Amino acid sequence: MSSDMKKDIEQLRIADLHAFYGESHILHGIDMKVNRGELVTLLGRNGSGRSTTLKSIMNMVGKRTGSIMVNGNETVGMPAHQIPHLGVGFCPEERGIFASLNVEENLMLPPTVRSGGMTLDEIYEMFPNLYERRMSPGTRLSGGEQQMLAMARILRTGANLLLLDEITEGLAPVIVQTLGEVLLKLKDKGLTIVLVEQNFRFAAPLADRHYLMEHGSIVEEIASNELEEKMDLLNTYLGV
Amino acid sequence: MAELLGFPPQVLFGQLLIGLINGSFYALLSLGLAIIFGLLNIINFAHGAQYMLGAFVAWLGLKFLGVNYWVSLILAPVVVAAIGIAIEKTMLRRLYKEDHLYGLLLTFGLALIIEGSFIHFFGVSGQPFSAPELLQGGNNLGFMFLPTYRAWIIVASLIICFGTWYMIERTKLGAYLRAGTENPQLLQAFGINVPLLITLTYGYGVALAAFAGVLAAPIYSVSPVMGSNLLIVVFAVVVIGGMGSIFGAIVTGLLMGLIEGLTKVFYPEASTTVIFLVMIIVLLIRPAGLFGKEA
């Protein structure tokens, strides 16, 4: 684990990334890097390109150009199903729980991509609700439970780079708090996390750095210790 | 002999048996259609031609290479699945993003070409194909005579149908298939090779059709048009069961065969139309089909 904790290993490096859906040009030259063990957020208004950035990493957009290095491997031009095997776990905004699979089948669906993932027992210990409802159809769970399931699903695979899209959206404060605790535990384990988040007050105390996006570009990079002085700028961009 | 509902039991059970056999074919074929439609979003109009190809591969194998029935039962589905996989990789693959209609037109065109070429070479009259020795003869059950081959059809298709259902509903591979039917893009983002899954699924659906074709060869004659005659009824079965429902396809297939058989006893004039009447009633009351989910 000790080598995983090193903060100077580049887990993700994106250079001059452009992404397109059909004719529309969504991302205009993104540059960012995330080191191993860091928790980095993508902040911005709706439609600023944060989710598209995550989907581009997974090759889920129409077309992408530029460079996306994951754990030292170039992934532009790689088929979508090979990217997770580099150690990437993706939690989509709509959660993506499969209705025709029960909770346990949902959990066991993604193949193991690296060793060192959580076991089923550890996951049920972290999310006891999922154990109680393991035989229910995935979409019968409450919104919060579905979010736990969507997170737990990628923790089992051993992925060490987690891409989490709006995981607190529409959830009750007490569940948001639980998710915050989960993220801290994952950070302690040395996992690298890229978090797309609308809820700035949730993200601020957890993150090491923030990227601020606007119109498909990164307009500002803010380290967590600069947060105070750049609050005005942030308010302008986020419109809070 | 006592009468049952005003009919001699031989007549009633005989027709029920024929119904069950037809139902076995409906179930096998509509199961393949349902699996293909679920994952590929393609209404496979070539299904009847692929069923016919299965019967012809068995017949040609026996006639020219001396391949026996039991080997053909495995080999013909493999050969026809390979043809299906080639069709998927070179043609169908290009249509997934288009409307259902394009896949339907392509597979319909393919069916016409395949059937047309077989009519050209073999004519429309059927070729005889005899059941293997082990399955010839029959048993008198007292209330009816049960030919061994017909019993075998029912047993074999039930095993394959419920085996397939088990595979889809209870195994890891089946979980991939169900997940891919719901959200292929996300399944891909978990590291599953979805294009390969699609190819294999089409191959399996086609293999089911070919398997049904080999089963049918000894009781229906092997003819280029044997598939197109059956396919229209099978589509009605799929609509009644609910497009894309695996369990629905199997149960509805058997049920419709039985209803058809019963109609032959009570009102023979309606026996060829009864399934379509059921289809109309189901569409009026439950547009998504008996086992389909409301969209």
XYZ file of C-alpha atoms in Angstrom:
535
model
C 0.000 0.000 0.000
C 2.880 2.381 0.789
C 3.850 2.860 -2.847
C 0.221 3.549 -3.694
C 0.233 6.405 -1.234
C 2.917 8.287 -3.131
C 1.542 11.532 -4.426
C 3.948 12.000 -7.290
C 2.779 9.191 -9.556
C 0.586 10.453 -12.379
C -2.574 8.375 -12.403
C -4.359 10.434 -15.030
C -2.999 12.970 -17.460
C -5.229 14.623 -20.013
C -3.740 16.856 -22.702
C -5.575 18.950 -25.289
C -8.721 16.829 -25.081
C -11.499 17.694 -27.513
C -14.754 15.749 -27.397
C -17.687 15.684 -29.790
C -21.240 14.352 -29.817
C -22.077 14.099 -33.493
C -21.636 17.602 -34.893
C -21.449 19.375 -31.558
C -18.053 20.159 -30.120
C -18.354 19.801 -26.323
C -14.827 19.906 -24.885
C -12.323 22.456 -26.200
C -8.823 21.383 -25.235
C -8.852 20.119 -21.649
C -5.523 19.773 -19.815
C -5.452 18.228 -16.362
C -3.552 15.721 -14.301
C -4.363 13.773 -11.185
C -1.706 12.125 -9.042
C -2.124 8.855 -7.243
C -4.070 9.205 -4.022
C -5.453 12.645 -4.850
C -9.098 13.641 -4.696
C -9.790 16.230 -7.368
C -13.127 17.824 -8.190
C -14.492 19.214 -11.406
C -16.648 22.208 -10.564
C -18.826 24.213 -12.876
C -22.340 24.950 -13.964
C -24.598 22.413 -15.636
C -23.470 21.935 -19.216
C -19.923 23.170 -18.596
C -18.521 19.807 -19.732
C -17.722 18.115 -16.417
C -19.690 14.900 -17.067
C -18.460 14.862 -20.652
C -14.886 14.937 -19.345
C -15.534 11.772 -17.311
C -17.340 10.106 -20.204
C -14.473 11.002 -22.521
C -12.062 9.191 -20.225
C -14.318 6.112 -20.554
C -14.617 6.561 -24.354
C -18.377 7.034 -24.061
C -18.606 10.110 -26.280
C -18.978 10.197 -30.044
C -15.412 11.226 -30.844
C -12.394 12.418 -28.888
C -8.987 13.771 -29.848
C -5.922 14.677 -27.821
C -4.338 12.493 -25.182
C -5.708 10.687 -22.123
C -3.065 8.734 -20.215
C -4.381 6.351 -17.544
C -1.751 4.756 -15.296
C 0.788 5.515 -18.024
C -1.239 4.092 -20.948
C -2.571 6.153 -23.849
C -6.326 5.450 -24.112
C -7.436 7.607 -27.045
C -8.022 5.002 -29.743
C -8.491 2.216 -27.212
C -11.847 0.330 -27.374
C -14.156 1.366 -24.523
C -14.212 -2.063 -22.893
C -10.424 -2.127 -22.419
C -10.184 1.146 -20.486
C -11.684 -0.157 -17.197
C -9.032 -2.869 -17.183
C -6.389 -0.169 -16.683
C -7.888 0.275 -13.224
C -10.678 2.785 -13.861
C -14.062 2.624 -12.139
C -16.907 4.814 -13.399
C -20.010 5.790 -11.450
C -22.414 7.505 -13.863
C -24.640 10.430 -12.978
C -27.839 8.443 -13.511
C -26.285 5.696 -11.306
C -26.897 3.041 -13.919
C -28.393 0.387 -11.674
C -29.716 -2.465 -13.813
C -33.405 -3.169 -13.185
C -33.263 -6.739 -14.469
C -30.439 -7.631 -12.067
C -30.809 -8.012 -8.319
C -28.587 -6.085 -5.915
C -25.969 -8.801 -5.650
C -25.906 -9.380 -9.417
C -25.435 -5.633 -9.884
C -22.570 -5.736 -7.399
C -20.892 -8.703 -9.048
C -21.403 -7.491 -12.625
C -18.197 -5.518 -13.322
C -15.228 -7.847 -13.730
C -12.225 -7.517 -11.424
C -9.710 -5.248 -13.099
C -6.929 -5.213 -10.497
C -6.110 -7.135 -7.360
C -6.757 -5.498 -4.026
C -10.440 -4.659 -4.528
C -12.891 -4.949 -1.653
C -14.435 -8.357 -1.039
C -18.184 -8.835 -0.974
C -18.048 -9.152 2.821
C -16.140 -5.887 3.195
C -18.644 -4.153 0.929
C -21.605 -5.440 2.926
C -19.846 -4.278 6.071
C -19.425 -0.792 4.603
C -22.997 -0.740 3.214
C -25.156 -2.913 5.502
C -28.351 -1.873 3.680
C -27.144 -3.566 0.537
C -26.696 -6.852 2.389
C -30.260 -6.755 3.693
C -31.620 -6.102 0.227
C -29.187 -8.198 -1.789
C -31.948 -10.254 -3.454
C -34.160 -7.276 -4.396
C -34.186 -5.984 -7.967
C -31.587 -3.217 -8.216
C -34.019 -0.438 -8.979
C -36.340 -1.240 -6.033
C -33.783 0.390 -3.726
C -34.165 3.946 -2.493
C -32.175 6.652 -4.258
C -29.549 6.645 -1.522
C -29.217 2.868 -1.555
C -28.909 2.892 -5.337
C -26.090 5.409 -5.030
C -24.348 3.205 -2.459
C -24.755 0.272 -4.847
C -23.329 2.232 -7.769
C -20.284 3.134 -5.641
C -19.880 -0.326 -4.112
C -20.020 -1.905 -7.551
C -16.772 -0.259 -8.664
C -15.006 -0.718 -5.302
C -15.201 -4.474 -5.730
C -13.286 -4.378 -9.028
C -10.032 -3.129 -7.521
C -10.093 0.000 -9.689
C -7.663 2.566 -8.234
C -8.945 5.532 -10.227
C -12.590 6.322 -9.485
C -14.598 8.699 -11.655
C -17.677 9.752 -9.686
C -20.378 11.818 -11.378
C -22.734 13.816 -9.131
C -22.975 11.174 -6.433
C -24.831 13.396 -3.963
C -27.467 14.666 -6.386
C -30.987 14.448 -5.000
C -30.006 12.646 -1.790
C -31.010 13.422 1.795
C -28.379 15.252 3.911
C -27.778 12.258 6.167
C -26.942 10.083 3.143
C -24.714 12.796 1.700
C -22.849 12.768 5.006
C -22.415 8.975 4.817
C -21.063 9.298 1.286
C -18.554 11.874 2.520
C -17.347 9.390 5.132
C -17.050 6.696 2.479
C -14.956 8.988 0.271
C -12.601 9.737 3.185
C -12.158 6.009 3.808
C -11.352 5.470 0.138
C -8.860 8.305 0.200
C -7.203 6.724 3.225
C -6.857 3.530 1.231
C -4.869 5.476 -1.355
C -7.472 5.501 -4.135
C -7.442 8.312 -6.662
C -10.773 10.051 -7.124
C -12.115 12.498 -9.682
C -15.371 13.923 -8.422
C -17.888 15.862 -10.475
C -19.912 17.713 -7.906
C -22.632 20.324 -7.783
C -22.617 20.460 -3.978
C -19.548 22.565 -3.310
C -19.891 22.422 0.467
C -19.739 18.624 0.226
C -16.679 18.614 -2.029
C -14.587 21.418 -0.497
C -13.427 19.701 2.716
C -12.680 16.413 0.917
C -10.723 17.610 -2.097
C -7.025 18.310 -2.606
C -7.577 20.392 -5.710
C -10.408 21.741 -7.819
C -10.679 22.340 -11.542
C -13.202 24.950 -12.534
C -14.891 24.391 -15.892
C -16.828 26.710 -18.157
C -18.003 26.193 -21.766
C -16.017 22.983 -22.214
C -12.696 24.377 -20.992
C -10.834 24.444 -17.696
C -10.699 28.082 -16.604
C -9.029 27.786 -13.216
C -7.165 25.323 -11.040
C -7.556 25.899 -7.310
C -5.620 24.078 -4.574
C -7.615 23.535 -1.407
C -5.421 25.999 0.551
C -6.178 28.752 -1.995
C -9.893 28.283 -1.622
C -10.442 31.236 0.748
C -8.755 33.821 -1.461
C -10.405 32.552 -4.664
C -13.906 32.323 -3.237
C -15.089 35.401 -5.150
C -13.889 33.973 -8.440
C -15.584 30.679 -7.661
C -18.854 32.427 -6.860
C -18.718 34.260 -10.162
C -18.295 31.066 -12.136
C -20.660 28.872 -10.159
C -23.230 31.606 -9.719
C -23.942 30.681 -6.094
C -64.305 -46.004 -25.202
C -65.768 -43.221 -23.102
C -66.039 -39.780 -24.554
C -64.344 -36.663 -23.192
C -66.162 -33.353 -23.675
C -68.098 -35.056 -26.460
C -64.978 -36.176 -28.344
C -63.161 -39.504 -28.357
C -60.052 -39.105 -26.163
C -57.802 -40.191 -29.048
C -58.919 -37.163 -31.037
C -58.603 -34.732 -28.150
C -55.212 -35.931 -26.910
C -53.948 -36.420 -30.441
C -54.662 -32.796 -31.274
C -53.258 -31.619 -27.945
C -50.062 -33.536 -28.764
C -49.820 -31.917 -32.178
C -50.473 -28.575 -30.520
C -47.729 -29.191 -28.002
C -45.300 -30.099 -30.787
C -46.153 -26.978 -32.777
C -45.877 -25.051 -29.509
C -42.390 -26.482 -28.980
C -41.306 -25.031 -32.306
C -43.017 -21.713 -31.589
C -41.219 -21.574 -28.236
C -37.760 -22.361 -29.652
C -38.134 -19.860 -32.476
C -39.707 -17.034 -30.505
C -37.081 -17.499 -27.776
C -34.332 -16.894 -30.334
C -36.172 -13.853 -31.701
C -36.672 -12.469 -28.193
C -32.993 -12.817 -27.256
C -31.856 -11.198 -30.493
C -34.358 -8.360 -30.242
C -33.431 -7.737 -26.603
C -29.730 -7.157 -27.131
C -29.463 -6.181 -30.803
C -32.706 -4.253 -31.276
C -33.066 -6.160 -34.534
C -36.280 -7.865 -35.592
C -34.667 -10.898 -37.186
C -36.805 -11.651 -40.224
C -34.161 -14.127 -41.390
C -35.139 -16.417 -38.497
C -37.371 -18.616 -40.673
C -34.661 -18.937 -43.313
C -32.161 -19.874 -40.607
C -34.568 -22.526 -39.294
C -34.824 -23.867 -42.841
C -31.023 -23.771 -43.199
C -30.707 -25.920 -40.069
C -32.974 -28.571 -41.608
C -31.144 -28.389 -44.940
C -27.681 -28.670 -43.372
C -28.877 -31.846 -41.629
C -30.415 -33.202 -44.843
C -27.381 -32.356 -47.013
C -25.038 -33.729 -44.356
C -26.915 -37.028 -44.284
C -27.271 -37.292 -48.046
C -23.743 -36.383 -49.121
C -21.512 -36.969 -46.124
C -23.425 -39.596 -44.173
C -23.598 -37.374 -41.076
C -26.184 -38.947 -38.769
C -29.070 -37.195 -37.019
C -27.422 -36.933 -33.610
C -24.290 -35.308 -34.979
C -26.418 -32.969 -37.108
C -28.386 -31.904 -34.067
C -25.166 -30.288 -32.785
C -23.363 -29.610 -36.067
C -26.167 -27.899 -38.026
C -26.763 -25.214 -35.354
C -23.002 -24.572 -35.238
C -22.772 -24.221 -39.027
C -25.827 -21.966 -39.262
C -24.648 -19.907 -36.262
C -21.343 -19.362 -38.073
C -23.267 -18.039 -41.080
C -25.293 -15.833 -38.724
C -22.146 -14.494 -37.079
C -20.733 -13.609 -40.495
C -23.980 -11.747 -41.299
C -23.820 -9.897 -37.972
C -20.172 -8.900 -38.349
C -20.439 -7.717 -41.942
C -23.966 -6.280 -42.172
C -26.174 -6.070 -39.071
C -23.422 -4.354 -37.066
C -23.808 -1.247 -39.217
C -27.496 -0.855 -38.374
C -27.673 -0.832 -34.556
C -27.893 2.930 -34.365
C -30.621 3.132 -37.010
C -34.354 2.592 -36.661
C -35.694 -0.988 -36.183
C -36.990 -0.822 -39.725
C -33.523 -1.032 -41.318
C -32.628 -4.261 -39.519
C -36.026 -5.666 -40.395
C -35.593 -4.814 -44.076
C -32.059 -6.206 -44.208
C -32.958 -9.518 -42.564
C -36.140 -9.777 -44.657
C -34.047 -9.277 -47.795
C -31.556 -11.880 -46.655
C -34.392 -14.337 -45.984
C -35.733 -13.825 -49.518
C -32.278 -14.340 -51.037
C -31.554 -17.480 -48.999
C -34.976 -19.001 -49.647
C -34.876 -18.009 -53.324
C -31.528 -19.691 -53.881
C -32.689 -22.871 -52.161
C -35.853 -22.960 -54.262
C -33.654 -22.552 -57.342
C -31.506 -25.558 -56.428
C -33.945 -27.837 -54.625
C -37.443 -26.821 -55.730
C -40.335 -26.243 -53.370
C -41.307 -29.876 -52.891
C -40.044 -31.292 -49.628
C -37.161 -33.695 -49.221
C -37.745 -36.747 -47.017
C -35.667 -37.109 -43.871
C -36.234 -40.046 -41.565
C -35.963 -40.038 -37.821
C -33.057 -41.983 -36.306
C -33.821 -45.629 -35.530
C -33.731 -45.078 -31.801
C -36.643 -42.619 -32.060
C -38.820 -44.565 -34.487
C -41.966 -46.388 -33.414
C -44.115 -45.364 -30.511
C -46.055 -46.390 -27.435
C -49.709 -46.949 -26.851
C -50.498 -45.061 -23.657
C -54.025 -46.453 -23.464
C -55.792 -43.162 -24.093
C -53.660 -42.336 -27.141
C -50.755 -43.470 -29.305
C -47.531 -41.524 -28.669
C -44.949 -41.656 -31.469
C -41.465 -41.666 -29.913
C -40.078 -38.962 -32.201
C -42.866 -36.559 -31.243
C -42.221 -37.125 -27.569
C -38.544 -36.445 -28.239
C -39.332 -33.090 -29.891
C -41.221 -31.940 -26.815
C -38.536 -33.125 -24.391
C -35.631 -31.723 -26.439
C -37.190 -28.315 -26.951
C -38.229 -28.025 -23.300
C -34.666 -28.834 -22.221
C -33.185 -26.270 -24.601
C -35.772 -23.575 -23.771
C -35.516 -23.892 -20.005
C -31.753 -24.394 -20.200
C -31.542 -21.107 -22.078
C -33.875 -19.425 -19.620
C -31.706 -20.654 -16.724
C -28.551 -19.446 -18.429
C -29.996 -15.980 -18.955
C -31.663 -15.551 -15.567
C -29.268 -17.354 -13.244
C -25.703 -17.174 -14.544
C -23.023 -14.504 -14.833
C -23.085 -14.661 -18.626
C -26.845 -14.150 -18.465
C -26.340 -11.155 -16.174
C -24.102 -9.624 -18.863
C -26.814 -10.276 -21.417
C -29.546 -8.698 -19.270
C -27.339 -5.711 -18.412
C -26.375 -5.307 -22.071
C -30.039 -5.351 -23.060
C -30.699 -2.486 -20.630
C -27.622 -0.302 -21.067
C -24.873 -1.588 -23.375
C -22.784 1.566 -23.086
C -22.492 1.285 -19.319
C -21.758 -2.444 -19.488
C -18.919 -1.566 -21.842
C -17.695 1.031 -19.331
C -17.339 -1.771 -16.776
C -14.951 -3.568 -19.093
C -17.208 -6.032 -20.904
C -16.586 -6.557 -24.612
C -20.122 -5.705 -25.730
C -19.562 -6.063 -29.499
C -18.396 -9.645 -28.880
C -21.381 -10.276 -26.595
C -23.691 -9.039 -29.370
C -22.061 -11.263 -31.987
C -22.300 -14.344 -29.774
C -25.902 -13.561 -28.842
C -26.931 -13.338 -32.472
C -25.073 -16.584 -33.125
C -26.912 -18.270 -30.252
C -30.335 -17.023 -31.354
C -29.656 -18.269 -34.873
C -28.399 -21.604 -33.520
C -31.731 -22.037 -31.705
C -33.551 -21.586 -35.005
C -31.285 -24.112 -36.728
C -31.751 -26.579 -33.859
C -35.519 -26.288 -34.304
C -34.985 -26.882 -38.026
C -33.141 -30.160 -37.423
C -35.803 -31.261 -34.929
C -38.474 -30.498 -37.515
C -36.764 -32.242 -40.430
C -38.174 -35.752 -39.768
C -41.786 -34.658 -39.198
C -42.220 -31.791 -41.632
C -40.546 -32.306 -44.976
C -37.306 -30.396 -45.573
C -38.324 -27.628 -47.935
C -37.022 -24.108 -48.712
C -40.355 -22.566 -47.679
C -40.761 -24.429 -44.379
C -39.477 -21.387 -42.449
C -41.519 -18.634 -44.037
C -44.733 -20.607 -43.405
C -43.920 -20.825 -39.729
C -42.362 -17.419 -39.129
C -45.547 -15.372 -39.451
C -47.183 -17.388 -36.663
C -44.011 -17.116 -34.579
C -44.068 -13.342 -34.880
C -47.652 -13.358 -33.646
C -46.479 -15.472 -30.691
C -43.687 -12.992 -29.941
C -46.153 -10.094 -30.013
C -48.551 -11.955 -27.691
C -45.761 -12.860 -25.247
C -44.233 -9.407 -25.258
C -41.271 -8.424 -27.405
C -38.002 -9.166 -25.631
C -39.416 -11.247 -22.760
C -37.514 -14.543 -22.489
C -39.944 -16.341 -20.199
C -42.876 -14.878 -22.116
C -41.568 -16.254 -25.403
C -41.297 -19.821 -24.065
C -44.611 -19.966 -22.225
C -46.568 -18.184 -24.941
C -45.070 -20.465 -27.602
C -46.268 -23.608 -25.824
C -49.597 -22.045 -24.920
C -50.369 -20.928 -28.459
C -49.544 -24.399 -29.780
C -52.035 -25.892 -27.325
C -54.724 -23.346 -28.151
C -54.255 -24.081 -31.827
C -54.535 -27.828 -31.118
C -57.711 -27.396 -29.062
C -59.257 -25.228 -31.761
C -58.659 -28.038 -34.239
C -60.876 -30.264 -32.073
C -63.663 -27.843 -31.272
C -63.811 -25.597 -34.319
C -61.313 -26.725 -36.981
C -62.247 -23.895 -39.359
C -60.617 -21.352 -37.009
C -57.473 -23.325 -36.229
C -55.232 -21.354 -38.584
C -56.520 -17.986 -37.439
C -56.966 -18.484 -33.708
C -53.440 -17.264 -32.845
C -54.030 -14.039 -34.731
C -57.350 -13.562 -32.934
C -55.533 -13.978 -29.619
C -52.935 -11.498 -30.820
C -55.583 -8.888 -31.593
C -57.261 -9.353 -28.215
C -53.933 -9.155 -26.342
C -52.886 -6.058 -28.265
C -56.167 -4.381 -27.361
C -55.969 -5.230 -23.667
C -52.211 -5.346 -23.002
C -50.336 -3.620 -25.828
C -46.945 -4.598 -24.359
C -47.867 -8.303 -24.518
C -48.735 -10.810 -21.807
C -45.241 -10.800 -20.257
C -43.889 -7.530 -21.639
C -43.151 -4.490 -19.539
C -45.159 -1.376 -20.274
C -42.825 1.098 -21.916
